[in-house]
Short mmCIF file of C-alpha atoms in Angstrom, two decimals:
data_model
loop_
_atom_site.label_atom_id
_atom_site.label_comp_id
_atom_site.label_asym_id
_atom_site.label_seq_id
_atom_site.Cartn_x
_atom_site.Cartn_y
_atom_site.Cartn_z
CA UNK X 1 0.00 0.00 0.00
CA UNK X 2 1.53 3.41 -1.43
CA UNK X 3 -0.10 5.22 1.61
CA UNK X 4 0.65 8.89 0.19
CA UNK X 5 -0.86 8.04 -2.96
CA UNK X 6 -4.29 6.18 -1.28
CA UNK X 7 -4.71 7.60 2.63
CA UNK X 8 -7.29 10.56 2.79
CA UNK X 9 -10.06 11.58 4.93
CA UNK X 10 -13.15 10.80 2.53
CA UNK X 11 -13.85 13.98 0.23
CA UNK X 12 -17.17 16.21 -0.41
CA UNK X 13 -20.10 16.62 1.80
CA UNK X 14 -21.73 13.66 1.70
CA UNK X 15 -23.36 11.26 4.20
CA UNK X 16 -19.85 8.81 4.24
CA UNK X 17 -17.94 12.23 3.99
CA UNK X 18 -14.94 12.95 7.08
CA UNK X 19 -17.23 17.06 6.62
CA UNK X 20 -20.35 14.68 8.16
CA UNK X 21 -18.42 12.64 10.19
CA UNK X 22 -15.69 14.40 12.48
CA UNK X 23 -16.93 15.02 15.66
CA UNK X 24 -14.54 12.82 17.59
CA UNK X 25 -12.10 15.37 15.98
CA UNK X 26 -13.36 18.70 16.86
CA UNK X 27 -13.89 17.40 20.38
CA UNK X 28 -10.27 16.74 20.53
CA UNK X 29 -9.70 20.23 18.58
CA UNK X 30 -11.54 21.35 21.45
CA UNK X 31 -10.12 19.74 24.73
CA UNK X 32 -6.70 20.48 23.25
CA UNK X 33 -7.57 24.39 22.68
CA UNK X 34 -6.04 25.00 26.08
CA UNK X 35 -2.43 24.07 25.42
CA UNK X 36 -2.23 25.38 21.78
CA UNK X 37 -3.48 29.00 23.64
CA UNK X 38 -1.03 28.71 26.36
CA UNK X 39 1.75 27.56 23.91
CA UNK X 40 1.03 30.26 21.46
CA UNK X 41 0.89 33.04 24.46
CA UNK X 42 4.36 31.79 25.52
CA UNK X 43 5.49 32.50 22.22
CA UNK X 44 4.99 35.65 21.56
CA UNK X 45 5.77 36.41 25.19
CA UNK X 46 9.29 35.52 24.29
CA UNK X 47 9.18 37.04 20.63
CA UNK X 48 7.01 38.64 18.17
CA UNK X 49 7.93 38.15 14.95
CA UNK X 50 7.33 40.84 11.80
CA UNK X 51 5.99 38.02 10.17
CA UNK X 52 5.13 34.88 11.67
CA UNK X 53 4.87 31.18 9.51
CA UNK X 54 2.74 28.95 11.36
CA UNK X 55 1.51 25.47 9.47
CA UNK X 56 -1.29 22.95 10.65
CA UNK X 57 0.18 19.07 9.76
CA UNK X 58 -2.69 16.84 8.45
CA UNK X 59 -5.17 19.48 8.17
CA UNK X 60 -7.72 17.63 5.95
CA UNK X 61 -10.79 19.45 4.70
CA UNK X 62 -14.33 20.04 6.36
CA UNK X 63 -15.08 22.16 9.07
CA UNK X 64 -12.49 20.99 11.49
CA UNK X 65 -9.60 22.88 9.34
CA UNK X 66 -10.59 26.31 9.46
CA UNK X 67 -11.43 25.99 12.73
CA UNK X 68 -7.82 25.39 14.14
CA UNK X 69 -6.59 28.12 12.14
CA UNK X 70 -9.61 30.85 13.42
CA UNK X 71 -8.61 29.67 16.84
CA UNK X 72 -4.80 29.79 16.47
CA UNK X 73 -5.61 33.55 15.06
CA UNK X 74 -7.54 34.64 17.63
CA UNK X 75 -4.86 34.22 20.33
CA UNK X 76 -2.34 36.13 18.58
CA UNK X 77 -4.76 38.85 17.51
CA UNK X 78 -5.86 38.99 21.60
CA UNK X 79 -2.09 38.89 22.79
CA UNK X 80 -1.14 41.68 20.14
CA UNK X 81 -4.13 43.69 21.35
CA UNK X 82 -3.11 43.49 24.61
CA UNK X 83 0.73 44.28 24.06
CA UNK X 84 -0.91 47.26 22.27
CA UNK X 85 1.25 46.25 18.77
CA UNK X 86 0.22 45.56 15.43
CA UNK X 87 -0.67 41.76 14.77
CA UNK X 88 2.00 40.23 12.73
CA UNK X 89 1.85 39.28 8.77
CA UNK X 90 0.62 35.54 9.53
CA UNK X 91 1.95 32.96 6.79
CA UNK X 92 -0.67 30.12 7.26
CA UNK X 93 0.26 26.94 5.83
CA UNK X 94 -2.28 24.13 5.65
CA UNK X 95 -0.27 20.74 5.10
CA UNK X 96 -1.76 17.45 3.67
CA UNK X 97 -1.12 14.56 1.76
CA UNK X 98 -1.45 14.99 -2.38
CA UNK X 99 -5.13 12.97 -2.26
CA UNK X 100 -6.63 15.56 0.85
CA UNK X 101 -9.29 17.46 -0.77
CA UNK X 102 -8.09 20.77 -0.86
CA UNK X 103 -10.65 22.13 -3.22
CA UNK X 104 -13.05 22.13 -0.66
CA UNK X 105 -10.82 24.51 1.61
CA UNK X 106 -9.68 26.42 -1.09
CA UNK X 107 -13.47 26.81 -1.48
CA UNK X 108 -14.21 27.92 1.90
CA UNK X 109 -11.55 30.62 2.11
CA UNK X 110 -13.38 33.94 0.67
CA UNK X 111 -15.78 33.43 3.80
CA UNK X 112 -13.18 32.85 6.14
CA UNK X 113 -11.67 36.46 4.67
CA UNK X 114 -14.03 38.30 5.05
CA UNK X 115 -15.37 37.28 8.51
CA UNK X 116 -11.55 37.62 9.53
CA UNK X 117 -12.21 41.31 8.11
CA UNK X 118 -15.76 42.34 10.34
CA UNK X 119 -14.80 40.69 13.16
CA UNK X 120 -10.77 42.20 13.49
CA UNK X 121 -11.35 45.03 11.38
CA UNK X 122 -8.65 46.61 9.00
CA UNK X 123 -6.15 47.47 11.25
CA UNK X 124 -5.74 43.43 11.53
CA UNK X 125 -2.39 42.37 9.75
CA UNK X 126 -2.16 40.69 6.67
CA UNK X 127 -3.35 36.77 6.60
CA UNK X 128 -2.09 34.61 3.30
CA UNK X 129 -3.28 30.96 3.58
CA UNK X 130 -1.34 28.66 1.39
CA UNK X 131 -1.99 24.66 0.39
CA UNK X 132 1.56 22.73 0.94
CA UNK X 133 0.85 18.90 -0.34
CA UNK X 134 2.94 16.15 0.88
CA UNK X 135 4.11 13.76 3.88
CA UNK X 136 5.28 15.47 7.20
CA UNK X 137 7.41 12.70 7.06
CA UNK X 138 9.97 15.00 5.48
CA UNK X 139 11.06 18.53 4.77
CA UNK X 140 7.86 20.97 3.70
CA UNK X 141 9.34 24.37 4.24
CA UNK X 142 12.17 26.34 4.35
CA UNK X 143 14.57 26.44 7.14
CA UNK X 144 13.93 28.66 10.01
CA UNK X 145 10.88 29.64 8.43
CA UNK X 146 7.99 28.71 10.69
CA UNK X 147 6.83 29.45 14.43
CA UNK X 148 4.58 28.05 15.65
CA UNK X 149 3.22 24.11 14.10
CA UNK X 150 -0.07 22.67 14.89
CA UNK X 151 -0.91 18.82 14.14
CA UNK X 152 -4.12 17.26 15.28
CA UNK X 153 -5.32 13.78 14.49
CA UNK X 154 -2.22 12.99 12.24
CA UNK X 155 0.33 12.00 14.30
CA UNK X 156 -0.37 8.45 14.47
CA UNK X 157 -0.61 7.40 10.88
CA UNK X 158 2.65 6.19 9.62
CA UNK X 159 4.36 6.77 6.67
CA UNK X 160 4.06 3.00 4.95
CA UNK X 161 3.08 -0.31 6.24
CA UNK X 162 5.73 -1.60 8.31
CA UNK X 163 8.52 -3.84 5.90
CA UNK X 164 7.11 -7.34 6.12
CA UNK X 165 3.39 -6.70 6.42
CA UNK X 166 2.62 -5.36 3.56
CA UNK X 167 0.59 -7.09 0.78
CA UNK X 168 4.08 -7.78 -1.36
CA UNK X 169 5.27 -9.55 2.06
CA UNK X 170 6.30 -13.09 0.82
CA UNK X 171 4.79 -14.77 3.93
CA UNK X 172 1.16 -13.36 5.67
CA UNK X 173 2.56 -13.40 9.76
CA UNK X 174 -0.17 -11.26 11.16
CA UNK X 175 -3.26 -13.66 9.49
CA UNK X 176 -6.97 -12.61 10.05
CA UNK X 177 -5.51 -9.50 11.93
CA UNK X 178 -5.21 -5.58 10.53
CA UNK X 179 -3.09 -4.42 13.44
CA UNK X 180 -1.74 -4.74 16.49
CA UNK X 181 -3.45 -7.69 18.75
CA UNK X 182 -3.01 -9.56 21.64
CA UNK X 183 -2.24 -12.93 19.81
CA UNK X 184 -0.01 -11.42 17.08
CA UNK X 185 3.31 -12.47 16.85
CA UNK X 186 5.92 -10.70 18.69
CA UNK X 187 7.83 -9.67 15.39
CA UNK X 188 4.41 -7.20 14.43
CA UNK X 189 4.53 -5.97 17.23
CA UNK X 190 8.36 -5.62 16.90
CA UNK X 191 7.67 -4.27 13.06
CA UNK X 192 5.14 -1.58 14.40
CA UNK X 193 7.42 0.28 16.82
CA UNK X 194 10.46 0.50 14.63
CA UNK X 195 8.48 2.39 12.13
CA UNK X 196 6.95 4.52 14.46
CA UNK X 197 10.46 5.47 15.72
CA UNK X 198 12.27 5.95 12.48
CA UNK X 199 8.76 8.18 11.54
CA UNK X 200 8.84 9.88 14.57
CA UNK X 201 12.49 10.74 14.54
CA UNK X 202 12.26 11.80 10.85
CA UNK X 203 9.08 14.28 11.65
CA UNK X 204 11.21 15.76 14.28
CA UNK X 205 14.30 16.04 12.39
CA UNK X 206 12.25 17.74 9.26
CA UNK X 207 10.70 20.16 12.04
CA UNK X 208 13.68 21.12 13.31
CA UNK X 209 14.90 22.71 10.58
CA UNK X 210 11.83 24.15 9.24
CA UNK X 211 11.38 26.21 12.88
CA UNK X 212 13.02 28.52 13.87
CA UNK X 213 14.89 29.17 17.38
CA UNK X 214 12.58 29.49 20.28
CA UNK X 215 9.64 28.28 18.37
CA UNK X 216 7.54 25.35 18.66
CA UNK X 217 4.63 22.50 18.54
CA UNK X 218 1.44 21.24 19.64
CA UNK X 219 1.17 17.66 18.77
CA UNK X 220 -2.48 15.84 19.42
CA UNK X 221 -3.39 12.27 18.29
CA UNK X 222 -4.19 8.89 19.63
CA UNK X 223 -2.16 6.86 21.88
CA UNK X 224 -2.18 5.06 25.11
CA UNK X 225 -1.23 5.20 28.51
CA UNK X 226 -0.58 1.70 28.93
CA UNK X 227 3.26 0.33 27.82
CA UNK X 228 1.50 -2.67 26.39
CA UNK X 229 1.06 -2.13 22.66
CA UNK X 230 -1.93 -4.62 22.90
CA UNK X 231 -3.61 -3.01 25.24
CA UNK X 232 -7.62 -2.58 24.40
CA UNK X 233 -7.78 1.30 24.15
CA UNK X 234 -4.95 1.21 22.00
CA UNK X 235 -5.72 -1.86 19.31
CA UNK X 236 -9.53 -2.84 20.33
CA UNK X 237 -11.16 -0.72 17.44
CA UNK X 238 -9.12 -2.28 14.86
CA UNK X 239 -9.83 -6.13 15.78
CA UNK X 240 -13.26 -5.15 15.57
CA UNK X 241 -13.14 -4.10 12.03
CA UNK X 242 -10.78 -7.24 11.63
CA UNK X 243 -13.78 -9.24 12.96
CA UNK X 244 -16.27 -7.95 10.48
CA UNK X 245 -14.00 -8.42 7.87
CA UNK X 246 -12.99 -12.46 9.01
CA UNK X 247 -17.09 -12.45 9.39
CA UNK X 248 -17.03 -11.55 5.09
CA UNK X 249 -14.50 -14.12 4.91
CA UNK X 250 -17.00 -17.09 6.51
CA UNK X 251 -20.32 -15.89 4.03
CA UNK X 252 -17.36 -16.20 1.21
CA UNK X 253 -17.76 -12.72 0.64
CA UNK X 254 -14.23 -11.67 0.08
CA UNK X 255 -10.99 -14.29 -0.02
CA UNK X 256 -9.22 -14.43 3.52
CA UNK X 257 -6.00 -13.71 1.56
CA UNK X 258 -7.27 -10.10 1.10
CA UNK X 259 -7.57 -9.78 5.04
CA UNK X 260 -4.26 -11.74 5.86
CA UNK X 261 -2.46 -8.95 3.38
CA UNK X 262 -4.05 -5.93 5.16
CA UNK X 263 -2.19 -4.35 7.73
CA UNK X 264 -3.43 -0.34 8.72
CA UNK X 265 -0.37 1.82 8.37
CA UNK X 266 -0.96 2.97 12.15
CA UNK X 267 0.57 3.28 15.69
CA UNK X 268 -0.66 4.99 18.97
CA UNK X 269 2.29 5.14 20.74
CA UNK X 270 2.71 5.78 24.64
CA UNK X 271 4.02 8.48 26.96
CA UNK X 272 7.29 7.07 27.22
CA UNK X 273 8.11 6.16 23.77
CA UNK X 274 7.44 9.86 22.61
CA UNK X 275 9.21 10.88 25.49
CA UNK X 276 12.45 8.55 24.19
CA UNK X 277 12.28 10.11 20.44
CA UNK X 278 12.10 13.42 21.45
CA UNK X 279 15.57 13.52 23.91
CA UNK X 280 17.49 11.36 21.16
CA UNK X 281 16.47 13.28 18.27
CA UNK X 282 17.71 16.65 20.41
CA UNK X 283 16.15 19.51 18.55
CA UNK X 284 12.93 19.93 21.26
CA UNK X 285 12.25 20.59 25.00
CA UNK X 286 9.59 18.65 26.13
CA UNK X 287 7.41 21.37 28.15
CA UNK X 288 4.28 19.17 28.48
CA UNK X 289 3.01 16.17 28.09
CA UNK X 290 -0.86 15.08 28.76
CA UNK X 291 -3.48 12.11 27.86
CA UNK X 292 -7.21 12.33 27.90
CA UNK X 293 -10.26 10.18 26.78
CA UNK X 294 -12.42 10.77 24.11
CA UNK X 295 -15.70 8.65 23.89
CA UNK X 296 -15.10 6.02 20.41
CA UNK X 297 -18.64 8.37 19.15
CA UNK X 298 -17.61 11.74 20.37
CA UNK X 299 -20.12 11.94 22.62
CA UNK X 300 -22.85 13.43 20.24
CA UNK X 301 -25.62 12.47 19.20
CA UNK X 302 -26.21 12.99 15.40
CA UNK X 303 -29.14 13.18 13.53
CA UNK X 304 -30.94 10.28 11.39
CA UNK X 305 -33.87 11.78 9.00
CA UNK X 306 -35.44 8.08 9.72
CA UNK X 307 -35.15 6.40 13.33
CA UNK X 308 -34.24 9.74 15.15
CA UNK X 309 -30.73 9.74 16.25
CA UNK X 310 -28.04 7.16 15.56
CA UNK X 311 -26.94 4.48 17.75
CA UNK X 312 -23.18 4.47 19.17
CA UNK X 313 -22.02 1.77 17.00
CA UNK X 314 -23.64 3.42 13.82
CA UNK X 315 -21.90 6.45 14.71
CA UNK X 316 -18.55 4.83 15.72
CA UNK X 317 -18.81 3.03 11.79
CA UNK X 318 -18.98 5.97 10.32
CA UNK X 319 -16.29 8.31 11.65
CA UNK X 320 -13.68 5.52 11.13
CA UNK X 321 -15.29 5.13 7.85
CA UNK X 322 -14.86 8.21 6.49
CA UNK X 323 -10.67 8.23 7.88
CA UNK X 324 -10.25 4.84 6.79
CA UNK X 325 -12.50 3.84 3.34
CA UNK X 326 -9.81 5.19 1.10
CA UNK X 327 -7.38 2.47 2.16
CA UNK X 328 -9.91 -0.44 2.49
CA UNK X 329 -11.47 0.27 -0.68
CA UNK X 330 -8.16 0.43 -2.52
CA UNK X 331 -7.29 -3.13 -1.29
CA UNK X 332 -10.63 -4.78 -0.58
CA UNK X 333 -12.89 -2.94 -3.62
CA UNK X 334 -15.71 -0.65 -3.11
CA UNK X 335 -18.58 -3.28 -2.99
CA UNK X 336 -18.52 -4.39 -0.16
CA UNK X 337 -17.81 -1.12 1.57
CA UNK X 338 -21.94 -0.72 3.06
CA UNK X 339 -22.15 -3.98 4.29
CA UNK X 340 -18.43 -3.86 6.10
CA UNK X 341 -19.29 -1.03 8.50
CA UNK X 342 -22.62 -2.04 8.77
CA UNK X 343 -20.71 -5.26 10.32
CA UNK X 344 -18.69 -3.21 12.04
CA UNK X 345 -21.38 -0.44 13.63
CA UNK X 346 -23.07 -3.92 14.92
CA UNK X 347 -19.96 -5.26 16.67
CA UNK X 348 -18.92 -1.57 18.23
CA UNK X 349 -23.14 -1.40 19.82
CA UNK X 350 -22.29 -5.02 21.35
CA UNK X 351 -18.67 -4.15 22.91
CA UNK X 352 -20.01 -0.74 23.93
CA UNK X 353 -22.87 -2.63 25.94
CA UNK X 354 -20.44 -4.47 27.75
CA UNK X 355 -17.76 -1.58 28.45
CA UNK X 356 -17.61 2.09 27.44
CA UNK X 357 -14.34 1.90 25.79
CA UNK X 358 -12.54 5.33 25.01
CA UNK X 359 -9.82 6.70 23.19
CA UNK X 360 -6.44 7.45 24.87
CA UNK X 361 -5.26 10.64 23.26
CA UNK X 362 -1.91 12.61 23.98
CA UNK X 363 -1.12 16.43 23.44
CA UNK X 364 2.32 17.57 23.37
CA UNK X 365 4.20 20.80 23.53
CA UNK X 366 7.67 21.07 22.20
CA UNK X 367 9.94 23.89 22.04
CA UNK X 368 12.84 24.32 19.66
CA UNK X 369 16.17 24.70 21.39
CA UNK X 370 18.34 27.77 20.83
#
């Protein structure tokens, strides 16, 4: 799986779209708002650029993108205000992979313009928003040229399948799983972490010479407090799409060599292994490091023209659908793309009546040295 070429949030505004279906998102946007204020204050506390780059990492499209970027604005606009100086020429840069649907952002800008306008009025400094395609697994700017970098959501996909698990592997080791589970062998598990750490280690090294001294990051997406890799609030949401897929398999459906070739190009790390990367790839200080939960449906109800209001598992199906359908339907087909996460919504309503598993997510704050 070429995972620049095929991973993207699902495009448009439809029903399956990530527009409809981000809630579990925002909320994080939202619970993480905090630290990106506090981080962004201590910033310009310390120096207040002419003009400032700043650049949001896996930005997407929908409503969640514009939102980061109104918020991030709004700080600096308040902080300048209160400094009594001019807000500085803000060099926005909203990062994806080539596939992210961009149009739709582009689309949405001459609102966000002109509401920037009435609500800061002209005196506000100049804003240019810019589209940078590519993997933040690698340079995307010049050196020294940003300040502040924002990343929500992102973090944890990895750059490529990890070597030996994906479908060119000669021999299927992790068979009837998709990830990370309790009875894979010890060499996934093995595979998993040494591509998080050479991916982690190159995003940090690729940061550190795009920011300049004294700037830094805020860093948000799923992990797990637990050491264990196989630990359910890290891997649990995965077997049960693995489950629904082995379920296909049984109704002859789709060949079980099609699920013993999948493997998700993903890793939620832990506290201490993003702790480790950061102090031996030396650019960052570590100022903070936190975890929360996020309920697998966000917590919201949303609306169905038919029965009402959705159930969890319905919900659950189809915000992983819409991250996720782009690299299932490039290896399983589209067909059969209804009837998977109907599968899957079923089995997420039957866990969730047993437990009320949640996501583990992690925010971090790094500073660059010098």
């Amino acid at each position: 799986m070429e995972v620049v070429q095929v991973l993207h949030m699902n495009k448009g505004a439809g029903e399956t779209s990530y527009a409809k279906n981000s809630k579990v998102q925002s909320k994080i946007i939202s619970v993480t708002k905090t630290v990106t204020e506090e981080a962004i204050i201590e910033l310009l506390c310390k120096n207040l650029p002419e003009s400032m780059g700043i650049a949001d990492l896996g930005c997407s499209s929908g409503p969640n993108t514009l939102t980061v970027i109104s918020e991030i604005i709004d700080v600096i606009y308040s902080k300048c205000s209160n400094l009594g100086c001019p807000t500085p020429e803000l060099r926005i840069c909203l990062n994806d992979l080539y596939s992210n649907d961009f149009n739709d952002v582009f689309g949405s800008l001459p609102a966000f313009y002109n509401k920037l306008k009435e609500e800061k009025g002209t005196d506000f400094g100049q804003c240019f928003i810019t589209g940078v395609p590519g993997s933040f697994y690698g340079r995307l700017f010049p050196r020294k040229s940003m300040h502040f970098v924002h990343s929500s959501s992102s973090l944890h996909w990895l750059s490529q399948v990890p070597p030996g698990l994906d479908s060119k592997a000669s021999t299927d080791i992790n068979k009837g799983r998709i990830y990370i589970s309790k009875t894979s062998p010890q060499s996934v598990l093995d595979s998993y972490m040494l591509q998080f750490q050479k991916d982690f280690s190159l995003f940090l090294k690729s940061r550190s010479d795009e920011i300049a001294p004294g700037g830094c990051m805020v860093l948000s997406f799923t992990g797990r407090k637990s050491m264990d890799p196989t630990a359910i609030e890290s891997c649990h949401q995965w077997e049960l799409l693995a489950q629904a897929l082995m379920n296909m398999v049984s109704e002859c459906l789709i060949p079980e060599e099609k699920v013993n070739t999948f493997n998700a190009p993903y890793y939620g790390p832990c506290a201490e292994e993003l702790e480790l990367e950061v102090q031996k790839e030396g650019s960052f200080i570590m100022d903070r490091l936190e975890a929360f939960e996020i309920d697998w449906d966000g917590g919201v109800d949303m609306p169905n023209r038919i029965n009402g209001t959705l159930s969890s598992g319905q919900r659950v199906a189809k915000t992983v659908r819409a991250v996720i359908e782009s690299m299932l339907e490039s290896h399983f087909g589209r067909d059969i793309m209804d009837d998977l996460f109907q599968r899957h919504a079923d089995l997420v309503d039957k866990h969730l009546a047993k437990t009320r598993t949640k996501y583990t997510n992690l925010v971090i704050h790094l500073v660059r040295k010098g």
